[in-house]
Amino acid sequence: METVTPKLITVYAEATPNPDSIKFVLNKELLPAGYSFDFPDQQTAQESPLAAMLFKFSFIKGVYISQNFVTVSKLADSMWAELIPIIRTFLKEYITAGDPIISTQMQEAYAPKESEEVDENEVIAKIKEILAQSIKPVVEMDGGNIEFKSFEDGVVTVALKGSCSGCPSSTITLKAGIENLLKRMVPDVREVVAESL
């Protein structure tokens, strides 16, 4: 009889442009592709057992969970050199134990609905396509996420999550990068703004 040895979980830390956020990358899928959840405070984290446990550390300010990484934001007076080994060990043990990432209720609430028919115009479809294909992968590499919220009167509103939320360079990225690209590719776009959290 062949015994199956469980896959060894590895976790490594990557710096992000936000000095108060670190991206912890795992060799295991945490959420299905396309899913991500932002928990900017302890109260919102109650729907995620993983985020709720991370918030028990007094130095944690925010948690963002994506397909194969967790971005953790710390309080300004904490030092990453001391915190990274603690968080890495916690994540490795938590994931190895097979404990839940998000609640069943949250999974069901955010599950794609097959019967949902999206009625959007060509401009919005083009904006969403550019965000998904050109911008989102780059933002995810930095431990964050960008989501389309609305398009009205030439203004695209997006939500910045994870390490992008509160990052000192996010305004530059938003205006110099994202806004310039969308204006070039979609002439109807005049401006890109971030939804205030």
PDB file of C-alpha atoms in Angstrom:
ATOM      1  CA  MET A   1       0.000   0.000   0.000  1.00  0.00           C
ATOM      2  CA  GLU A   2       1.321   3.394  -1.032  1.00  0.00           C
ATOM      3  CA  THR A   3       1.342   6.181   1.529  1.00  0.00           C
ATOM      4  CA  VAL A   4       0.733   9.718   0.395  1.00  0.00           C
ATOM      5  CA  THR A   5       2.867  12.272   2.151  1.00  0.00           C
ATOM      6  CA  PRO A   6       1.234  15.669   2.553  1.00  0.00           C
ATOM      7  CA  LYS A   7       2.712  18.487   0.517  1.00  0.00           C
ATOM      8  CA  LEU A   8       5.147  20.572   2.530  1.00  0.00           C
ATOM      9  CA  ILE A   9       3.803  24.123   2.804  1.00  0.00           C
ATOM     10  CA  THR A  10       6.322  26.834   2.027  1.00  0.00           C
ATOM     11  CA  VAL A  11       5.833  30.520   2.748  1.00  0.00           C
ATOM     12  CA  TYR A  12       8.152  33.287   1.631  1.00  0.00           C
ATOM     13  CA  ALA A  13       7.923  37.026   2.190  1.00  0.00           C
ATOM     14  CA  GLU A  14       8.124  39.629  -0.582  1.00  0.00           C
ATOM     15  CA  ALA A  15       8.458  43.357  -0.084  1.00  0.00           C
ATOM     16  CA  THR A  16       5.762  45.580  -1.583  1.00  0.00           C
ATOM     17  CA  PRO A  17       5.902  49.257  -2.575  1.00  0.00           C
ATOM     18  CA  ASN A  18       4.028  49.969   0.672  1.00  0.00           C
ATOM     19  CA  PRO A  19       6.608  49.943   3.515  1.00  0.00           C
ATOM     20  CA  ASP A  20       3.891  48.889   5.989  1.00  0.00           C
ATOM     21  CA  SER A  21       2.804  45.816   3.966  1.00  0.00           C
ATOM     22  CA  ILE A  22       4.495  42.505   3.180  1.00  0.00           C
ATOM     23  CA  LYS A  23       3.218  39.853   0.773  1.00  0.00           C
ATOM     24  CA  PHE A  24       3.469  36.254   2.059  1.00  0.00           C
ATOM     25  CA  VAL A  25       3.406  33.846  -0.897  1.00  0.00           C
ATOM     26  CA  LEU A  26       2.427  30.204  -0.367  1.00  0.00           C
ATOM     27  CA  ASN A  27       2.884  27.149  -2.581  1.00  0.00           C
ATOM     28  CA  LYS A  28      -0.761  26.233  -1.963  1.00  0.00           C
ATOM     29  CA  GLU A  29      -3.978  27.684  -3.339  1.00  0.00           C
ATOM     30  CA  LEU A  30      -5.894  29.491  -0.586  1.00  0.00           C
ATOM     31  CA  LEU A  31      -8.855  30.669  -2.663  1.00  0.00           C
ATOM     32  CA  PRO A  32     -10.209  29.802  -6.111  1.00  0.00           C
ATOM     33  CA  ALA A  33      -8.888  31.901  -9.002  1.00  0.00           C
ATOM     34  CA  GLY A  34     -10.525  35.304  -9.186  1.00  0.00           C
ATOM     35  CA  TYR A  35     -11.405  35.441  -5.487  1.00  0.00           C
ATOM     36  CA  SER A  36      -9.799  37.874  -3.061  1.00  0.00           C
ATOM     37  CA  PHE A  37     -10.871  39.404   0.214  1.00  0.00           C
ATOM     38  CA  ASP A  38      -9.699  42.560   1.955  1.00  0.00           C
ATOM     39  CA  PHE A  39      -9.983  42.906   5.727  1.00  0.00           C
ATOM     40  CA  PRO A  40      -8.910  46.452   6.632  1.00  0.00           C
ATOM     41  CA  ASP A  41      -9.720  45.991  10.334  1.00  0.00           C
ATOM     42  CA  GLN A  42     -10.489  43.401  12.980  1.00  0.00           C
ATOM     43  CA  GLN A  43     -14.263  43.848  12.695  1.00  0.00           C
ATOM     44  CA  THR A  44     -14.390  42.973   8.978  1.00  0.00           C
ATOM     45  CA  ALA A  45     -12.128  39.950   9.578  1.00  0.00           C
ATOM     46  CA  GLN A  46     -14.797  37.990  11.449  1.00  0.00           C
ATOM     47  CA  GLU A  47     -15.896  36.295   8.195  1.00  0.00           C
ATOM     48  CA  SER A  48     -12.406  34.871   7.737  1.00  0.00           C
ATOM     49  CA  PRO A  49     -11.017  32.532  10.390  1.00  0.00           C
ATOM     50  CA  LEU A  50      -7.506  33.100   8.965  1.00  0.00           C
ATOM     51  CA  ALA A  51      -7.773  36.911   9.031  1.00  0.00           C
ATOM     52  CA  ALA A  52      -9.380  36.855  12.492  1.00  0.00           C
ATOM     53  CA  MET A  53      -6.451  34.802  13.838  1.00  0.00           C
ATOM     54  CA  LEU A  54      -3.913  37.166  12.235  1.00  0.00           C
ATOM     55  CA  PHE A  55      -5.609  40.144  13.896  1.00  0.00           C
ATOM     56  CA  LYS A  56      -4.889  38.537  17.286  1.00  0.00           C
ATOM     57  CA  PHE A  57      -1.312  39.745  16.753  1.00  0.00           C
ATOM     58  CA  SER A  58      -1.257  43.269  18.203  1.00  0.00           C
ATOM     59  CA  PHE A  59       0.930  44.650  15.382  1.00  0.00           C
ATOM     60  CA  ILE A  60      -1.457  43.783  12.504  1.00  0.00           C
ATOM     61  CA  LYS A  61      -3.402  46.609  10.886  1.00  0.00           C
ATOM     62  CA  GLY A  62      -4.861  44.882   7.791  1.00  0.00           C
ATOM     63  CA  VAL A  63      -5.069  41.537   5.986  1.00  0.00           C
ATOM     64  CA  TYR A  64      -5.650  40.853   2.291  1.00  0.00           C
ATOM     65  CA  ILE A  65      -6.118  37.255   1.096  1.00  0.00           C
ATOM     66  CA  SER A  66      -5.793  36.261  -2.555  1.00  0.00           C
ATOM     67  CA  GLN A  67      -5.413  33.015  -4.505  1.00  0.00           C
ATOM     68  CA  ASN A  68      -1.944  32.054  -3.256  1.00  0.00           C
ATOM     69  CA  PHE A  69      -0.794  34.918  -1.048  1.00  0.00           C
ATOM     70  CA  VAL A  70      -1.663  36.883   2.067  1.00  0.00           C
ATOM     71  CA  THR A  71      -0.657  40.529   2.331  1.00  0.00           C
ATOM     72  CA  VAL A  72      -0.280  41.750   5.885  1.00  0.00           C
ATOM     73  CA  SER A  73      -0.167  45.433   6.848  1.00  0.00           C
ATOM     74  CA  LYS A  74       1.453  46.346  10.153  1.00  0.00           C
ATOM     75  CA  LEU A  75       1.258  49.268  12.529  1.00  0.00           C
ATOM     76  CA  ALA A  76       3.886  51.909  11.754  1.00  0.00           C
ATOM     77  CA  ASP A  77       5.867  51.452  14.978  1.00  0.00           C
ATOM     78  CA  SER A  78       6.546  47.721  14.361  1.00  0.00           C
ATOM     79  CA  MET A  79       9.663  46.366  12.614  1.00  0.00           C
ATOM     80  CA  TRP A  80       9.366  43.820   9.778  1.00  0.00           C
ATOM     81  CA  ALA A  81      12.646  42.127  10.731  1.00  0.00           C
ATOM     82  CA  GLU A  82      10.996  40.894  13.938  1.00  0.00           C
ATOM     83  CA  LEU A  83       7.531  40.245  12.487  1.00  0.00           C
ATOM     84  CA  ILE A  84       8.218  38.317   9.258  1.00  0.00           C
ATOM     85  CA  PRO A  85       9.389  35.078  10.975  1.00  0.00           C
ATOM     86  CA  ILE A  86       6.385  35.174  13.338  1.00  0.00           C
ATOM     87  CA  ILE A  87       3.844  35.630  10.522  1.00  0.00           C
ATOM     88  CA  ARG A  88       5.558  33.124   8.216  1.00  0.00           C
ATOM     89  CA  THR A  89       5.538  30.450  10.946  1.00  0.00           C
ATOM     90  CA  PHE A  90       1.907  31.178  11.821  1.00  0.00           C
ATOM     91  CA  LEU A  91       0.772  30.950   8.164  1.00  0.00           C
ATOM     92  CA  LYS A  92       2.710  27.740   7.573  1.00  0.00           C
ATOM     93  CA  GLU A  93       1.183  26.071  10.650  1.00  0.00           C
ATOM     94  CA  TYR A  94      -2.327  27.383   9.938  1.00  0.00           C
ATOM     95  CA  ILE A  95      -2.373  26.217   6.305  1.00  0.00           C
ATOM     96  CA  THR A  96      -0.716  22.870   7.149  1.00  0.00           C
ATOM     97  CA  ALA A  97      -3.456  22.221   9.723  1.00  0.00           C
ATOM     98  CA  GLY A  98      -6.058  22.691   6.968  1.00  0.00           C
ATOM     99  CA  ASP A  99      -8.024  25.296   8.904  1.00  0.00           C
ATOM    100  CA  PRO A 100     -10.585  27.360   6.927  1.00  0.00           C
ATOM    101  CA  ILE A 101      -9.569  30.531   5.107  1.00  0.00           C
ATOM    102  CA  ILE A 102     -12.997  32.199   4.861  1.00  0.00           C
ATOM    103  CA  SER A 103     -16.395  31.293   6.280  1.00  0.00           C
ATOM    104  CA  THR A 104     -18.839  29.131   4.329  1.00  0.00           C
ATOM    105  CA  GLN A 105     -21.322  32.037   4.363  1.00  0.00           C
ATOM    106  CA  MET A 106     -18.757  34.346   2.750  1.00  0.00           C
ATOM    107  CA  GLN A 107     -17.886  31.725   0.119  1.00  0.00           C
ATOM    108  CA  GLU A 108     -21.561  31.353  -0.794  1.00  0.00           C
ATOM    109  CA  ALA A 109     -22.194  35.105  -0.802  1.00  0.00           C
ATOM    110  CA  TYR A 110     -19.348  35.735  -3.254  1.00  0.00           C
ATOM    111  CA  ALA A 111     -19.835  32.669  -5.454  1.00  0.00           C
ATOM    112  CA  PRO A 112     -20.448  33.623  -9.082  1.00  0.00           C
ATOM    113  CA  LYS A 113     -24.117  33.439  -9.975  1.00  0.00           C
ATOM    114  CA  GLU A 114     -24.687  31.642 -13.281  1.00  0.00           C
ATOM    115  CA  SER A 115     -28.024  33.349 -13.868  1.00  0.00           C
ATOM    116  CA  GLU A 116     -26.545  36.846 -13.484  1.00  0.00           C
ATOM    117  CA  GLU A 117     -26.597  38.607 -16.796  1.00  0.00           C
ATOM    118  CA  VAL A 118     -24.294  41.569 -17.045  1.00  0.00           C
ATOM    119  CA  ASP A 119     -25.677  44.472 -18.998  1.00  0.00           C
ATOM    120  CA  GLU A 120     -22.816  46.849 -19.615  1.00  0.00           C
ATOM    121  CA  ASN A 121     -21.841  49.076 -22.465  1.00  0.00           C
ATOM    122  CA  GLU A 122     -18.744  48.652 -24.630  1.00  0.00           C
ATOM    123  CA  VAL A 123     -16.751  51.330 -22.784  1.00  0.00           C
ATOM    124  CA  ILE A 124     -17.194  49.647 -19.397  1.00  0.00           C
ATOM    125  CA  ALA A 125     -16.408  46.244 -20.918  1.00  0.00           C
ATOM    126  CA  LYS A 126     -13.174  47.671 -22.417  1.00  0.00           C
ATOM    127  CA  ILE A 127     -12.173  49.314 -19.102  1.00  0.00           C
ATOM    128  CA  LYS A 128     -12.744  46.046 -17.213  1.00  0.00           C
ATOM    129  CA  GLU A 129     -10.758  44.100 -19.817  1.00  0.00           C
ATOM    130  CA  ILE A 130      -7.759  46.478 -19.562  1.00  0.00           C
ATOM    131  CA  LEU A 131      -7.875  46.390 -15.761  1.00  0.00           C
ATOM    132  CA  ALA A 132      -8.044  42.566 -15.717  1.00  0.00           C
ATOM    133  CA  GLN A 133      -5.375  41.906 -18.346  1.00  0.00           C
ATOM    134  CA  SER A 134      -2.890  44.776 -18.053  1.00  0.00           C
ATOM    135  CA  ILE A 135      -3.176  46.261 -14.586  1.00  0.00           C
ATOM    136  CA  LYS A 136      -4.443  43.633 -12.140  1.00  0.00           C
ATOM    137  CA  PRO A 137      -1.509  41.178 -12.668  1.00  0.00           C
ATOM    138  CA  VAL A 138       1.020  43.945 -11.942  1.00  0.00           C
ATOM    139  CA  VAL A 139      -0.857  45.120  -8.853  1.00  0.00           C
ATOM    140  CA  GLU A 140      -1.114  41.520  -7.588  1.00  0.00           C
ATOM    141  CA  MET A 141       2.670  41.141  -7.925  1.00  0.00           C
ATOM    142  CA  ASP A 142       2.927  43.985  -5.401  1.00  0.00           C
ATOM    143  CA  GLY A 143       0.568  42.236  -2.952  1.00  0.00           C
ATOM    144  CA  GLY A 144      -2.583  44.170  -3.789  1.00  0.00           C
ATOM    145  CA  ASN A 145      -5.634  44.232  -5.966  1.00  0.00           C
ATOM    146  CA  ILE A 146      -7.632  46.689  -8.045  1.00  0.00           C
ATOM    147  CA  GLU A 147     -11.349  46.359  -8.674  1.00  0.00           C
ATOM    148  CA  PHE A 148     -13.579  48.268 -11.059  1.00  0.00           C
ATOM    149  CA  LYS A 149     -16.388  50.073  -9.213  1.00  0.00           C
ATOM    150  CA  SER A 150     -18.039  52.460 -11.675  1.00  0.00           C
ATOM    151  CA  PHE A 151     -17.742  54.653 -14.758  1.00  0.00           C
ATOM    152  CA  GLU A 152     -19.681  57.913 -14.842  1.00  0.00           C
ATOM    153  CA  ASP A 153     -19.123  61.121 -16.809  1.00  0.00           C
ATOM    154  CA  GLY A 154     -15.655  60.042 -17.938  1.00  0.00           C
ATOM    155  CA  VAL A 155     -14.505  59.130 -14.415  1.00  0.00           C
ATOM    156  CA  VAL A 156     -13.466  55.553 -13.623  1.00  0.00           C
ATOM    157  CA  THR A 157     -13.720  54.686  -9.930  1.00  0.00           C
ATOM    158  CA  VAL A 158     -11.650  51.757  -8.672  1.00  0.00           C
ATOM    159  CA  ALA A 159     -11.028  50.184  -5.273  1.00  0.00           C
ATOM    160  CA  LEU A 160      -7.437  49.570  -4.204  1.00  0.00           C
ATOM    161  CA  LYS A 161      -6.944  46.667  -1.803  1.00  0.00           C
ATOM    162  CA  GLY A 162      -4.179  44.878   0.034  1.00  0.00           C
ATOM    163  CA  SER A 163      -0.804  46.595   0.012  1.00  0.00           C
ATOM    164  CA  CYS A 164      -2.165  49.220  -2.413  1.00  0.00           C
ATOM    165  CA  SER A 165      -4.565  50.559   0.191  1.00  0.00           C
ATOM    166  CA  GLY A 166      -2.732  53.348   1.972  1.00  0.00           C
ATOM    167  CA  CYS A 167       0.477  52.882  -0.004  1.00  0.00           C
ATOM    168  CA  PRO A 168       2.431  56.134  -0.421  1.00  0.00           C
ATOM    169  CA  SER A 169       3.049  55.363  -4.110  1.00  0.00           C
ATOM    170  CA  SER A 170      -0.549  54.338  -4.920  1.00  0.00           C
ATOM    171  CA  THR A 171      -1.536  57.874  -5.991  1.00  0.00           C
ATOM    172  CA  ILE A 172       1.377  58.006  -8.447  1.00  0.00           C
ATOM    173  CA  THR A 173       0.520  54.521  -9.743  1.00  0.00           C
ATOM    174  CA  LEU A 174      -3.138  55.488 -10.083  1.00  0.00           C
ATOM    175  CA  LYS A 175      -2.530  58.754 -11.953  1.00  0.00           C
ATOM    176  CA  ALA A 176       0.724  58.167 -13.856  1.00  0.00           C
ATOM    177  CA  GLY A 177       0.143  54.502 -14.654  1.00  0.00           C
ATOM    178  CA  ILE A 178      -3.471  53.407 -14.623  1.00  0.00           C
ATOM    179  CA  GLU A 179      -5.080  56.712 -15.635  1.00  0.00           C
ATOM    180  CA  ASN A 180      -2.630  57.309 -18.494  1.00  0.00           C
ATOM    181  CA  LEU A 181      -3.115  53.781 -19.845  1.00  0.00           C
ATOM    182  CA  LEU A 182      -6.919  53.936 -19.684  1.00  0.00           C
ATOM    183  CA  LYS A 183      -7.026  57.422 -21.264  1.00  0.00           C
ATOM    184  CA  ARG A 184      -4.836  56.180 -24.111  1.00  0.00           C
ATOM    185  CA  MET A 185      -6.824  52.974 -24.675  1.00  0.00           C
ATOM    186  CA  VAL A 186     -10.346  54.300 -23.980  1.00  0.00           C
ATOM    187  CA  PRO A 187     -10.844  57.893 -25.226  1.00  0.00           C
ATOM    188  CA  ASP A 188     -14.025  58.298 -23.120  1.00  0.00           C
ATOM    189  CA  VAL A 189     -11.960  58.116 -19.909  1.00  0.00           C
ATOM    190  CA  ARG A 190     -11.030  61.524 -18.471  1.00  0.00           C
ATOM    191  CA  GLU A 191      -9.886  60.515 -14.989  1.00  0.00           C
ATOM    192  CA  VAL A 192      -9.335  57.551 -12.662  1.00  0.00           C
ATOM    193  CA  VAL A 193     -10.036  57.899  -8.942  1.00  0.00           C
ATOM    194  CA  ALA A 194      -9.789  55.501  -6.025  1.00  0.00           C
ATOM    195  CA  GLU A 195     -12.857  54.812  -3.921  1.00  0.00           C
ATOM    196  CA  SER A 196     -12.304  56.097  -0.418  1.00  0.00           C
ATOM    197  CA  LEU A 197     -12.270  53.315   2.145  1.00  0.00           C
TER     198      LEU A 197
END
